[in-house]
């Protein structure tokens, strides 16, 4: 039986408003121990900001993290998946679009989670190195 995205995703996604500074978004990511935040405007998904975006699009370009907003550098129009879609579909979307994470939205646009490459690795092959890394506590 095919497992569904809602069975493997991380619920309660962390969001920031599109006008949040990069410095604040980085603190949110640090405090939540995550590598991305979903960018919202009036509760609607507008983008995704990753730790890689912070490095490549902001720090490497000498942007001021206190004055630059997440809207300025986040990936817009993120590809999403529904909670009742199959894990295989999530895997295919990630492979086709070279993604490491997918926001999970209901049909009416409510954000309910994020499914990550690590979530899928734990589901597919619990003994793999990626699954072990995804399941491990961070060394902070």
JSON list of C-alpha atoms in Angstrom, two decimals:
[
{"chain": "A", "resi": 1, "resn": "UNK", "atom": "CA", "xyz": [0.00, 0.00, 0.00]},
{"chain": "A", "resi": 2, "resn": "UNK", "atom": "CA", "xyz": [1.36, 3.39, -1.00]},
{"chain": "A", "resi": 3, "resn": "UNK", "atom": "CA", "xyz": [2.06, 5.73, 1.88]},
{"chain": "A", "resi": 4, "resn": "UNK", "atom": "CA", "xyz": [0.78, 9.28, 1.72]},
{"chain": "A", "resi": 5, "resn": "UNK", "atom": "CA", "xyz": [2.75, 12.49, 2.13]},
{"chain": "A", "resi": 6, "resn": "UNK", "atom": "CA", "xyz": [0.93, 13.40, 5.36]},
{"chain": "A", "resi": 7, "resn": "UNK", "atom": "CA", "xyz": [2.30, 10.20, 6.92]},
{"chain": "A", "resi": 8, "resn": "UNK", "atom": "CA", "xyz": [5.95, 11.17, 6.41]},
{"chain": "A", "resi": 9, "resn": "UNK", "atom": "CA", "xyz": [5.97, 14.98, 6.32]},
{"chain": "A", "resi": 10, "resn": "UNK", "atom": "CA", "xyz": [6.99, 17.33, 9.07]},
{"chain": "A", "resi": 11, "resn": "UNK", "atom": "CA", "xyz": [3.84, 19.11, 10.22]},
{"chain": "A", "resi": 12, "resn": "UNK", "atom": "CA", "xyz": [3.40, 22.70, 11.40]},
{"chain": "A", "resi": 13, "resn": "UNK", "atom": "CA", "xyz": [5.71, 24.37, 8.89]},
{"chain": "A", "resi": 14, "resn": "UNK", "atom": "CA", "xyz": [7.70, 27.36, 10.02]},
{"chain": "A", "resi": 15, "resn": "UNK", "atom": "CA", "xyz": [6.76, 30.50, 8.11]},
{"chain": "A", "resi": 16, "resn": "UNK", "atom": "CA", "xyz": [7.95, 34.09, 7.87]},
{"chain": "A", "resi": 17, "resn": "UNK", "atom": "CA", "xyz": [6.29, 37.09, 6.30]},
{"chain": "A", "resi": 18, "resn": "UNK", "atom": "CA", "xyz": [7.70, 38.22, 2.96]},
{"chain": "A", "resi": 19, "resn": "UNK", "atom": "CA", "xyz": [8.94, 41.47, 4.55]},
{"chain": "A", "resi": 20, "resn": "UNK", "atom": "CA", "xyz": [10.96, 39.71, 7.25]},
{"chain": "A", "resi": 21, "resn": "UNK", "atom": "CA", "xyz": [14.64, 40.64, 7.20]},
{"chain": "A", "resi": 22, "resn": "UNK", "atom": "CA", "xyz": [17.16, 37.99, 6.25]},
{"chain": "A", "resi": 23, "resn": "UNK", "atom": "CA", "xyz": [18.76, 38.37, 9.68]},
{"chain": "A", "resi": 24, "resn": "UNK", "atom": "CA", "xyz": [15.47, 37.57, 11.42]},
{"chain": "A", "resi": 25, "resn": "UNK", "atom": "CA", "xyz": [14.72, 34.68, 9.04]},
{"chain": "A", "resi": 26, "resn": "UNK", "atom": "CA", "xyz": [18.16, 33.23, 9.78]},
{"chain": "A", "resi": 27, "resn": "UNK", "atom": "CA", "xyz": [17.47, 33.45, 13.52]},
{"chain": "A", "resi": 28, "resn": "UNK", "atom": "CA", "xyz": [14.11, 31.71, 13.03]},
{"chain": "A", "resi": 29, "resn": "UNK", "atom": "CA", "xyz": [15.84, 28.91, 11.10]},
{"chain": "A", "resi": 30, "resn": "UNK", "atom": "CA", "xyz": [18.55, 28.60, 13.75]},
{"chain": "A", "resi": 31, "resn": "UNK", "atom": "CA", "xyz": [16.10, 28.55, 16.64]},
{"chain": "A", "resi": 32, "resn": "UNK", "atom": "CA", "xyz": [13.86, 25.96, 14.94]},
{"chain": "A", "resi": 33, "resn": "UNK", "atom": "CA", "xyz": [16.90, 23.93, 13.81]},
{"chain": "A", "resi": 34, "resn": "UNK", "atom": "CA", "xyz": [15.74, 23.87, 10.20]},
{"chain": "A", "resi": 35, "resn": "UNK", "atom": "CA", "xyz": [17.26, 24.68, 6.81]},
{"chain": "A", "resi": 36, "resn": "UNK", "atom": "CA", "xyz": [14.30, 26.52, 5.31]},
{"chain": "A", "resi": 37, "resn": "UNK", "atom": "CA", "xyz": [11.30, 28.68, 6.05]},
{"chain": "A", "resi": 38, "resn": "UNK", "atom": "CA", "xyz": [8.19, 29.11, 3.98]},
{"chain": "A", "resi": 39, "resn": "UNK", "atom": "CA", "xyz": [7.54, 32.69, 2.90]},
{"chain": "A", "resi": 40, "resn": "UNK", "atom": "CA", "xyz": [3.97, 33.89, 3.25]},
{"chain": "A", "resi": 41, "resn": "UNK", "atom": "CA", "xyz": [1.95, 36.99, 2.47]},
{"chain": "A", "resi": 42, "resn": "UNK", "atom": "CA", "xyz": [-1.39, 37.28, 4.26]},
{"chain": "A", "resi": 43, "resn": "UNK", "atom": "CA", "xyz": [-1.23, 33.58, 5.07]},
{"chain": "A", "resi": 44, "resn": "UNK", "atom": "CA", "xyz": [-0.65, 32.47, 1.47]},
{"chain": "A", "resi": 45, "resn": "UNK", "atom": "CA", "xyz": [2.51, 30.71, 0.33]},
{"chain": "A", "resi": 46, "resn": "UNK", "atom": "CA", "xyz": [4.67, 33.02, -1.76]},
{"chain": "A", "resi": 47, "resn": "UNK", "atom": "CA", "xyz": [8.05, 31.33, -1.67]},
{"chain": "A", "resi": 48, "resn": "UNK", "atom": "CA", "xyz": [10.64, 29.31, 0.17]},
{"chain": "A", "resi": 49, "resn": "UNK", "atom": "CA", "xyz": [13.88, 30.54, 1.68]},
{"chain": "A", "resi": 50, "resn": "UNK", "atom": "CA", "xyz": [16.69, 28.07, 2.32]},
{"chain": "A", "resi": 51, "resn": "UNK", "atom": "CA", "xyz": [20.00, 28.30, 4.12]},
{"chain": "A", "resi": 52, "resn": "UNK", "atom": "CA", "xyz": [21.60, 27.96, 0.68]},
{"chain": "A", "resi": 53, "resn": "UNK", "atom": "CA", "xyz": [19.65, 31.01, -0.55]},
{"chain": "A", "resi": 54, "resn": "UNK", "atom": "CA", "xyz": [21.05, 33.00, 2.37]},
{"chain": "A", "resi": 55, "resn": "UNK", "atom": "CA", "xyz": [24.60, 32.07, 1.42]},
{"chain": "A", "resi": 56, "resn": "UNK", "atom": "CA", "xyz": [24.44, 32.22, -2.39]},
{"chain": "A", "resi": 57, "resn": "UNK", "atom": "CA", "xyz": [21.96, 35.04, -2.98]},
{"chain": "A", "resi": 58, "resn": "UNK", "atom": "CA", "xyz": [22.67, 37.25, 0.01]},
{"chain": "A", "resi": 59, "resn": "UNK", "atom": "CA", "xyz": [26.00, 36.76, 1.78]},
{"chain": "A", "resi": 60, "resn": "UNK", "atom": "CA", "xyz": [28.01, 36.06, -1.38]},
{"chain": "A", "resi": 61, "resn": "UNK", "atom": "CA", "xyz": [26.48, 39.18, -2.95]},
{"chain": "A", "resi": 62, "resn": "UNK", "atom": "CA", "xyz": [27.27, 41.38, 0.09]},
{"chain": "A", "resi": 63, "resn": "UNK", "atom": "CA", "xyz": [23.61, 42.10, 0.80]},
{"chain": "A", "resi": 64, "resn": "UNK", "atom": "CA", "xyz": [22.86, 43.60, 4.20]},
{"chain": "A", "resi": 65, "resn": "UNK", "atom": "CA", "xyz": [20.92, 40.91, 6.12]},
{"chain": "A", "resi": 66, "resn": "UNK", "atom": "CA", "xyz": [19.31, 43.53, 8.36]},
{"chain": "A", "resi": 67, "resn": "UNK", "atom": "CA", "xyz": [17.91, 45.50, 5.41]},
{"chain": "A", "resi": 68, "resn": "UNK", "atom": "CA", "xyz": [17.26, 42.82, 2.80]},
{"chain": "A", "resi": 69, "resn": "UNK", "atom": "CA", "xyz": [13.90, 41.06, 3.02]},
{"chain": "A", "resi": 70, "resn": "UNK", "atom": "CA", "xyz": [13.20, 37.43, 2.32]},
{"chain": "A", "resi": 71, "resn": "UNK", "atom": "CA", "xyz": [11.04, 38.54, -0.62]},
{"chain": "A", "resi": 72, "resn": "UNK", "atom": "CA", "xyz": [14.20, 39.86, -2.28]},
{"chain": "A", "resi": 73, "resn": "UNK", "atom": "CA", "xyz": [16.00, 36.52, -2.45]},
{"chain": "A", "resi": 74, "resn": "UNK", "atom": "CA", "xyz": [13.58, 33.65, -1.83]},
{"chain": "A", "resi": 75, "resn": "UNK", "atom": "CA", "xyz": [12.58, 31.18, -4.50]},
{"chain": "A", "resi": 76, "resn": "UNK", "atom": "CA", "xyz": [9.10, 32.18, -5.66]},
{"chain": "A", "resi": 77, "resn": "UNK", "atom": "CA", "xyz": [6.27, 30.01, -6.92]},
{"chain": "A", "resi": 78, "resn": "UNK", "atom": "CA", "xyz": [7.49, 26.89, -5.12]},
{"chain": "A", "resi": 79, "resn": "UNK", "atom": "CA", "xyz": [6.35, 23.51, -6.31]},
{"chain": "A", "resi": 80, "resn": "UNK", "atom": "CA", "xyz": [3.99, 22.02, -3.74]},
{"chain": "A", "resi": 81, "resn": "UNK", "atom": "CA", "xyz": [2.33, 18.72, -3.01]},
{"chain": "A", "resi": 82, "resn": "UNK", "atom": "CA", "xyz": [-0.94, 17.75, -1.31]},
{"chain": "A", "resi": 83, "resn": "UNK", "atom": "CA", "xyz": [-1.08, 15.78, 1.96]},
{"chain": "A", "resi": 84, "resn": "UNK", "atom": "CA", "xyz": [-2.97, 12.89, 0.37]},
{"chain": "A", "resi": 85, "resn": "UNK", "atom": "CA", "xyz": [-0.62, 12.55, -2.60]},
{"chain": "A", "resi": 86, "resn": "UNK", "atom": "CA", "xyz": [1.57, 9.47, -2.61]},
{"chain": "A", "resi": 87, "resn": "UNK", "atom": "CA", "xyz": [5.14, 9.41, -1.38]},
{"chain": "A", "resi": 88, "resn": "UNK", "atom": "CA", "xyz": [6.15, 8.20, -4.86]},
{"chain": "A", "resi": 89, "resn": "UNK", "atom": "CA", "xyz": [4.74, 11.40, -6.36]},
{"chain": "A", "resi": 90, "resn": "UNK", "atom": "CA", "xyz": [6.76, 13.51, -3.89]},
{"chain": "A", "resi": 91, "resn": "UNK", "atom": "CA", "xyz": [9.87, 11.53, -4.80]},
{"chain": "A", "resi": 92, "resn": "UNK", "atom": "CA", "xyz": [9.24, 12.04, -8.52]},
{"chain": "A", "resi": 93, "resn": "UNK", "atom": "CA", "xyz": [8.66, 15.80, -8.12]},
{"chain": "A", "resi": 94, "resn": "UNK", "atom": "CA", "xyz": [11.85, 16.19, -6.12]},
{"chain": "A", "resi": 95, "resn": "UNK", "atom": "CA", "xyz": [13.85, 14.21, -8.65]},
{"chain": "A", "resi": 96, "resn": "UNK", "atom": "CA", "xyz": [12.42, 16.03, -11.69]},
{"chain": "A", "resi": 97, "resn": "UNK", "atom": "CA", "xyz": [12.95, 19.50, -10.24]},
{"chain": "A", "resi": 98, "resn": "UNK", "atom": "CA", "xyz": [16.13, 18.80, -8.20]},
{"chain": "A", "resi": 99, "resn": "UNK", "atom": "CA", "xyz": [14.42, 19.79, -4.94]},
{"chain": "A", "resi": 100, "resn": "UNK", "atom": "CA", "xyz": [15.30, 18.86, -1.37]},
{"chain": "A", "resi": 101, "resn": "UNK", "atom": "CA", "xyz": [12.00, 19.94, 0.17]},
{"chain": "A", "resi": 102, "resn": "UNK", "atom": "CA", "xyz": [8.38, 20.40, -0.86]},
{"chain": "A", "resi": 103, "resn": "UNK", "atom": "CA", "xyz": [5.78, 22.51, 0.94]},
{"chain": "A", "resi": 104, "resn": "UNK", "atom": "CA", "xyz": [2.60, 20.54, 1.62]},
{"chain": "A", "resi": 105, "resn": "UNK", "atom": "CA", "xyz": [-0.67, 22.39, 0.96]},
{"chain": "A", "resi": 106, "resn": "UNK", "atom": "CA", "xyz": [-4.30, 21.36, 1.08]},
{"chain": "A", "resi": 107, "resn": "UNK", "atom": "CA", "xyz": [-6.49, 21.96, -1.97]},
{"chain": "A", "resi": 108, "resn": "UNK", "atom": "CA", "xyz": [-7.56, 25.33, -0.55]},
{"chain": "A", "resi": 109, "resn": "UNK", "atom": "CA", "xyz": [-3.95, 26.47, -0.08]},
{"chain": "A", "resi": 110, "resn": "UNK", "atom": "CA", "xyz": [-3.55, 25.86, 3.66]},
{"chain": "A", "resi": 111, "resn": "UNK", "atom": "CA", "xyz": [0.06, 25.07, 4.56]},
{"chain": "A", "resi": 112, "resn": "UNK", "atom": "CA", "xyz": [0.17, 21.89, 6.61]},
{"chain": "A", "resi": 113, "resn": "UNK", "atom": "CA", "xyz": [3.78, 20.73, 6.40]},
{"chain": "A", "resi": 114, "resn": "UNK", "atom": "CA", "xyz": [7.00, 20.20, 4.52]},
{"chain": "A", "resi": 115, "resn": "UNK", "atom": "CA", "xyz": [8.27, 16.92, 3.13]},
{"chain": "A", "resi": 116, "resn": "UNK", "atom": "CA", "xyz": [12.04, 16.71, 2.79]},
{"chain": "A", "resi": 117, "resn": "UNK", "atom": "CA", "xyz": [14.52, 14.51, 1.04]},
{"chain": "A", "resi": 118, "resn": "UNK", "atom": "CA", "xyz": [15.41, 13.17, 4.49]},
{"chain": "A", "resi": 119, "resn": "UNK", "atom": "CA", "xyz": [11.76, 12.30, 5.21]},
{"chain": "A", "resi": 120, "resn": "UNK", "atom": "CA", "xyz": [11.62, 10.30, 1.99]},
{"chain": "A", "resi": 121, "resn": "UNK", "atom": "CA", "xyz": [14.94, 8.60, 2.69]},
{"chain": "A", "resi": 122, "resn": "UNK", "atom": "CA", "xyz": [13.72, 7.45, 6.10]},
{"chain": "A", "resi": 123, "resn": "UNK", "atom": "CA", "xyz": [10.54, 6.14, 4.44]},
{"chain": "A", "resi": 124, "resn": "UNK", "atom": "CA", "xyz": [12.23, 4.38, 1.52]},
{"chain": "A", "resi": 125, "resn": "UNK", "atom": "CA", "xyz": [15.40, 3.01, 3.07]},
{"chain": "A", "resi": 126, "resn": "UNK", "atom": "CA", "xyz": [15.65, 3.43, 6.85]},
{"chain": "A", "resi": 127, "resn": "UNK", "atom": "CA", "xyz": [19.13, 1.88, 6.81]},
{"chain": "A", "resi": 128, "resn": "UNK", "atom": "CA", "xyz": [20.63, 4.32, 4.30]},
{"chain": "A", "resi": 129, "resn": "UNK", "atom": "CA", "xyz": [23.24, 6.90, 5.23]},
{"chain": "A", "resi": 130, "resn": "UNK", "atom": "CA", "xyz": [20.86, 9.72, 4.28]},
{"chain": "A", "resi": 131, "resn": "UNK", "atom": "CA", "xyz": [18.14, 8.29, 6.52]},
{"chain": "A", "resi": 132, "resn": "UNK", "atom": "CA", "xyz": [20.60, 8.02, 9.40]},
{"chain": "A", "resi": 133, "resn": "UNK", "atom": "CA", "xyz": [21.70, 11.62, 8.89]},
{"chain": "A", "resi": 134, "resn": "UNK", "atom": "CA", "xyz": [18.09, 12.83, 8.65]},
{"chain": "A", "resi": 135, "resn": "UNK", "atom": "CA", "xyz": [17.15, 11.00, 11.86]},
{"chain": "A", "resi": 136, "resn": "UNK", "atom": "CA", "xyz": [20.19, 12.10, 13.88]},
{"chain": "A", "resi": 137, "resn": "UNK", "atom": "CA", "xyz": [20.15, 14.92, 16.39]},
{"chain": "A", "resi": 138, "resn": "UNK", "atom": "CA", "xyz": [22.17, 17.90, 15.16]},
{"chain": "A", "resi": 139, "resn": "UNK", "atom": "CA", "xyz": [25.58, 18.47, 16.66]},
{"chain": "A", "resi": 140, "resn": "UNK", "atom": "CA", "xyz": [25.18, 22.05, 17.83]}
]
